[in-house]
Short mmCIF file of C-alpha atoms in Angstrom, two decimals:
data_model
loop_
_atom_site.label_atom_id
_atom_site.label_comp_id
_atom_site.label_asym_id
_atom_site.label_seq_id
_atom_site.Cartn_x
_atom_site.Cartn_y
_atom_site.Cartn_z
CA UNK O 1 135.13 69.48 127.79
CA UNK O 2 138.34 68.69 129.55
CA UNK O 3 138.10 68.31 133.28
CA UNK O 4 140.79 70.33 135.01
CA UNK O 5 140.02 69.80 138.67
CA UNK O 6 139.85 67.07 141.27
CA UNK O 7 138.47 67.24 144.77
CA UNK O 8 138.72 65.06 147.85
CA UNK O 9 135.12 65.99 148.54
CA UNK O 10 132.98 63.04 147.38
CA UNK O 11 130.45 65.51 146.02
CA UNK O 12 133.04 67.14 143.78
CA UNK O 13 134.62 64.30 141.88
CA UNK O 14 136.89 64.91 138.93
CA UNK O 15 134.50 63.31 136.44
CA UNK O 16 131.50 65.49 137.30
CA UNK O 17 132.07 67.92 134.45
CA UNK O 18 132.61 65.00 132.08
CA UNK O 19 129.11 63.78 132.91
CA UNK O 20 127.58 67.16 132.12
CA UNK O 21 129.71 68.12 129.13
CA UNK O 22 126.95 67.26 126.70
CA UNK O 23 124.21 69.06 128.63
CA UNK O 24 122.57 71.91 126.71
CA UNK O 25 123.24 75.29 128.30
CA UNK O 26 121.74 77.69 125.76
CA UNK O 27 118.40 77.92 127.57
CA UNK O 28 119.36 77.44 131.20
CA UNK O 29 122.53 79.55 131.10
CA UNK O 30 125.98 78.77 132.46
CA UNK O 31 127.54 78.43 135.88
CA UNK O 32 129.07 81.59 137.37
CA UNK O 33 131.08 82.22 140.51
CA UNK O 34 128.69 84.96 141.60
CA UNK O 35 125.69 82.69 141.18
CA UNK O 36 127.37 79.95 143.19
CA UNK O 37 128.28 82.37 145.99
CA UNK O 38 124.64 83.41 146.28
CA UNK O 39 123.53 79.81 146.54
CA UNK O 40 126.20 79.06 149.16
CA UNK O 41 124.87 81.97 151.24
CA UNK O 42 121.30 80.68 150.91
CA UNK O 43 122.30 77.18 151.97
CA UNK O 44 124.21 78.54 154.96
CA UNK O 45 121.21 80.59 156.09
CA UNK O 46 119.01 77.49 155.74
CA UNK O 47 121.39 75.40 157.84
CA UNK O 48 121.50 78.09 160.54
CA UNK O 49 117.70 78.46 160.61
CA UNK O 50 117.13 74.70 160.80
CA UNK O 51 119.85 74.28 163.41
CA UNK O 52 118.43 77.11 165.51
CA UNK O 53 115.05 75.35 165.59
CA UNK O 54 116.61 72.22 167.08
CA UNK O 55 118.84 74.25 169.40
CA UNK O 56 116.02 76.19 171.03
CA UNK O 57 113.72 73.18 171.25
CA UNK O 58 116.45 71.18 172.97
CA UNK O 59 117.04 73.96 175.46
CA UNK O 60 113.34 74.29 176.33
CA UNK O 61 112.08 70.72 175.97
CA UNK O 62 115.13 68.53 176.50
CA UNK O 63 117.19 66.34 174.20
CA UNK O 64 114.74 63.45 174.14
CA UNK O 65 112.30 65.63 172.21
CA UNK O 66 114.77 66.35 169.41
CA UNK O 67 116.17 62.82 169.07
CA UNK O 68 113.82 62.05 166.17
CA UNK O 69 114.78 65.29 164.43
CA UNK O 70 118.47 64.59 164.87
CA UNK O 71 118.44 61.00 163.62
CA UNK O 72 115.96 61.83 160.88
CA UNK O 73 118.24 64.61 159.73
CA UNK O 74 121.31 62.36 159.79
CA UNK O 75 119.72 59.53 157.82
CA UNK O 76 117.79 61.82 155.49
CA UNK O 77 120.81 64.03 154.85
CA UNK O 78 122.94 61.04 153.94
CA UNK O 79 120.34 59.71 151.51
CA UNK O 80 119.74 63.11 149.89
CA UNK O 81 123.47 63.73 149.52
CA UNK O 82 123.92 60.42 147.70
CA UNK O 83 121.06 61.26 145.34
CA UNK O 84 122.61 64.64 144.53
CA UNK O 85 126.07 63.17 144.01
CA UNK O 86 124.80 60.60 141.53
CA UNK O 87 122.36 62.95 139.78
CA UNK O 88 123.71 66.51 139.73
CA UNK O 89 120.65 67.80 137.85
CA UNK O 90 118.62 67.28 141.02
CA UNK O 91 120.86 69.66 142.99
CA UNK O 92 118.58 72.71 142.44
CA UNK O 93 115.68 70.71 143.91
CA UNK O 94 117.45 68.85 146.70
CA UNK O 95 120.20 71.22 147.88
CA UNK O 96 117.89 73.20 150.16
CA UNK O 97 116.26 70.07 151.70
CA UNK O 98 119.80 68.80 152.32
CA UNK O 99 120.63 72.05 154.12
CA UNK O 100 117.51 71.69 156.27
CA UNK O 101 118.42 68.13 157.21
CA UNK O 102 122.03 69.05 157.97
CA UNK O 103 120.77 71.88 160.13
CA UNK O 104 118.80 69.39 162.22
CA UNK O 105 121.95 67.35 162.73
CA UNK O 106 124.24 70.28 163.50
CA UNK O 107 121.65 71.86 165.79
CA UNK O 108 121.40 68.66 167.82
CA UNK O 109 125.16 68.13 168.02
CA UNK O 110 125.79 71.77 168.87
CA UNK O 111 123.17 71.87 171.64
CA UNK O 112 124.51 68.66 173.16
CA UNK O 113 128.14 69.83 173.06
CA UNK O 114 127.25 73.28 174.39
CA UNK O 115 125.59 71.73 177.44
CA UNK O 116 128.74 69.75 178.24
CA UNK O 117 131.29 72.41 177.21
CA UNK O 118 129.77 75.91 177.49
CA UNK O 119 131.06 78.28 174.81
CA UNK O 120 132.35 75.53 172.52
CA UNK O 121 129.79 76.18 169.76
CA UNK O 122 130.62 79.85 169.34
CA UNK O 123 134.32 79.04 169.24
CA UNK O 124 133.86 76.29 166.65
CA UNK O 125 131.62 78.55 164.54
CA UNK O 126 134.13 81.41 164.55
CA UNK O 127 136.97 79.04 163.70
CA UNK O 128 134.98 77.45 160.86
CA UNK O 129 134.09 80.72 159.16
CA UNK O 130 137.48 82.20 159.98
CA UNK O 131 139.18 79.27 158.28
CA UNK O 132 136.83 79.58 155.32
CA UNK O 133 137.49 83.31 154.92
CA UNK O 134 141.24 82.97 155.36
CA UNK O 135 141.58 80.18 152.81
CA UNK O 136 139.31 81.95 150.33
CA UNK O 137 141.41 85.11 150.59
CA UNK O 138 144.61 83.09 150.27
CA UNK O 139 143.24 81.23 147.25
CA UNK O 140 142.08 84.41 145.54
CA UNK O 141 145.48 86.01 146.11
CA UNK O 142 147.18 83.09 144.40
CA UNK O 143 149.29 82.17 147.42
CA UNK O 144 147.78 78.69 147.42
CA UNK O 145 146.65 76.82 144.33
CA UNK O 146 145.15 73.42 143.70
CA UNK O 147 148.13 71.99 141.86
CA UNK O 148 148.34 68.35 140.83
CA UNK O 149 150.54 67.36 143.77
CA UNK O 150 148.36 69.32 146.20
CA UNK O 151 145.25 67.57 144.92
CA UNK O 152 146.80 64.14 145.18
CA UNK O 153 147.95 64.81 148.74
CA UNK O 154 144.56 66.08 149.92
CA UNK O 155 142.58 63.37 148.12
CA UNK O 156 144.80 60.63 149.54
CA UNK O 157 144.60 62.03 153.08
CA UNK O 158 140.81 62.45 152.85
CA UNK O 159 140.42 58.88 151.62
CA UNK O 160 142.59 57.53 154.43
CA UNK O 161 140.58 59.41 157.05
CA UNK O 162 137.29 58.20 155.56
CA UNK O 163 138.48 54.58 155.63
CA UNK O 164 139.68 54.92 159.23
CA UNK O 165 136.35 56.45 160.33
CA UNK O 166 134.38 53.79 158.49
CA UNK O 167 136.46 51.02 160.06
CA UNK O 168 135.95 52.55 163.49
CA UNK O 169 132.19 52.70 162.91
CA UNK O 170 132.00 49.05 161.83
CA UNK O 171 134.17 47.80 164.71
CA UNK O 172 132.07 49.72 167.23
CA UNK O 173 129.26 47.22 166.61
CA UNK O 174 131.57 44.51 167.94
CA UNK O 175 132.57 46.46 171.03
CA UNK O 176 135.93 47.51 169.59
CA UNK O 177 137.19 51.09 169.48
CA UNK O 178 140.04 52.32 167.32
CA UNK O 179 142.42 54.77 169.00
CA UNK O 180 142.81 58.49 168.23
CA UNK O 181 139.28 59.42 167.12
CA UNK O 182 137.88 59.84 170.63
CA UNK O 183 141.13 59.98 172.61
CA UNK O 184 141.75 63.25 174.45
CA UNK O 185 145.45 62.55 174.94
CA UNK O 186 148.16 64.28 172.97
CA UNK O 187 148.02 61.68 170.18
CA UNK O 188 144.25 62.11 169.86
CA UNK O 189 144.55 65.90 169.73
CA UNK O 190 147.28 65.71 167.08
CA UNK O 191 145.08 63.36 165.07
CA UNK O 192 142.16 65.80 165.24
CA UNK O 193 144.45 68.67 164.24
CA UNK O 194 145.48 66.70 161.16
CA UNK O 195 141.87 65.91 160.28
CA UNK O 196 140.89 69.59 160.69
CA UNK O 197 143.81 70.53 158.44
CA UNK O 198 142.76 68.06 155.76
CA UNK O 199 139.14 69.26 155.93
CA UNK O 200 140.36 72.85 155.55
CA UNK O 201 142.51 71.96 152.55
CA UNK O 202 139.46 70.42 150.91
CA UNK O 203 138.02 73.94 150.84
CA UNK O 204 140.79 74.92 148.43
CA UNK O 205 139.81 72.08 146.12
CA UNK O 206 136.18 73.17 146.40
CA UNK O 207 137.11 76.74 145.42
CA UNK O 208 139.03 75.38 142.45
CA UNK O 209 136.12 73.17 141.41
CA UNK O 210 133.73 76.13 141.38
CA UNK O 211 136.21 78.34 139.54
CA UNK O 212 136.87 75.71 136.90
CA UNK O 213 133.16 75.03 136.45
CA UNK O 214 132.51 78.72 135.78
CA UNK O 215 135.52 78.96 133.49
CA UNK O 216 134.47 75.94 131.46
CA UNK O 217 130.85 77.08 131.10
CA UNK O 218 129.19 74.30 133.05
CA UNK O 219 125.35 74.26 133.05
CA UNK O 220 123.58 76.66 135.44
CA UNK O 221 122.40 73.87 137.75
CA UNK O 222 126.02 73.17 138.62
CA UNK O 223 125.95 76.32 140.75
CA UNK O 224 123.69 74.44 143.15
CA UNK O 225 125.92 71.39 142.93
CA UNK O 226 129.06 73.41 143.64
CA UNK O 227 127.35 75.13 146.58
CA UNK O 228 126.19 71.76 147.91
CA UNK O 229 129.71 70.36 147.68
CA UNK O 230 131.15 73.32 149.56
CA UNK O 231 128.51 72.86 152.25
CA UNK O 232 129.56 69.23 152.70
CA UNK O 233 133.12 70.36 153.44
CA UNK O 234 132.02 73.15 155.81
CA UNK O 235 129.83 70.75 157.79
CA UNK O 236 132.73 68.31 158.08
CA UNK O 237 135.12 71.08 159.16
CA UNK O 238 132.72 72.36 161.82
CA UNK O 239 132.15 68.88 163.29
CA UNK O 240 135.88 68.17 163.40
CA UNK O 241 136.54 71.51 165.11
CA UNK O 242 133.91 70.62 167.72
CA UNK O 243 135.64 67.28 168.24
CA UNK O 244 139.06 68.94 168.58
CA UNK O 245 137.82 71.59 171.00
CA UNK O 246 136.05 68.94 173.11
CA UNK O 247 139.27 66.98 173.37
CA UNK O 248 141.19 70.03 174.59
CA UNK O 249 138.46 70.74 177.16
CA UNK O 250 138.71 67.19 178.53
CA UNK O 251 142.43 67.49 179.21
#
């Protein structure tokens, strides 16, 4: 089976379908767009429910109470995501636990940011789903397509951002901070706008990945994998929008 798509999302690599091309699909069925959409909706509801639990507990009991939930969700979510990426067949089993763990993280971040910047969470949420809906409509209309040059541009930009973030994380242990990521000046805001744009463009590659998987008759479990990959991008987009909005509030 020829792979026809590439994604900047680490969960949706171009060789994923190559790994599953020999998988039997007669008994389990094939991947469909409708099936993937249903699983995306389920994962979103799970994230919201898990996040709401942390949100309300933080409001009533304080942030110290939810620290374990937040860090447990962050570490656990990272580990589970790696397992899913390297073994797509486990996606039907692990996608929902991943959503629960990500909800713990997003609930903690959202509650913390809302306390500092009232109203920021609702704005970031509306912008996240608004961006998702707008790009999905644009993609379905054919106005934007995941062409080869588009893919290369988004993948390269995503890789550069990932390297910069990783370098910033490592240097923070030595008391060094790279500019732009946390800066609320004009340069920092422009940087965050670029990162938000790149995250949004990754949604287009995610849509293409799911469409190509359904078109090529990928195994049914890839619906969960495609939904998981889309969730990874949405979580990233939401966090970056929170970061951008916080920067504008600090000015």
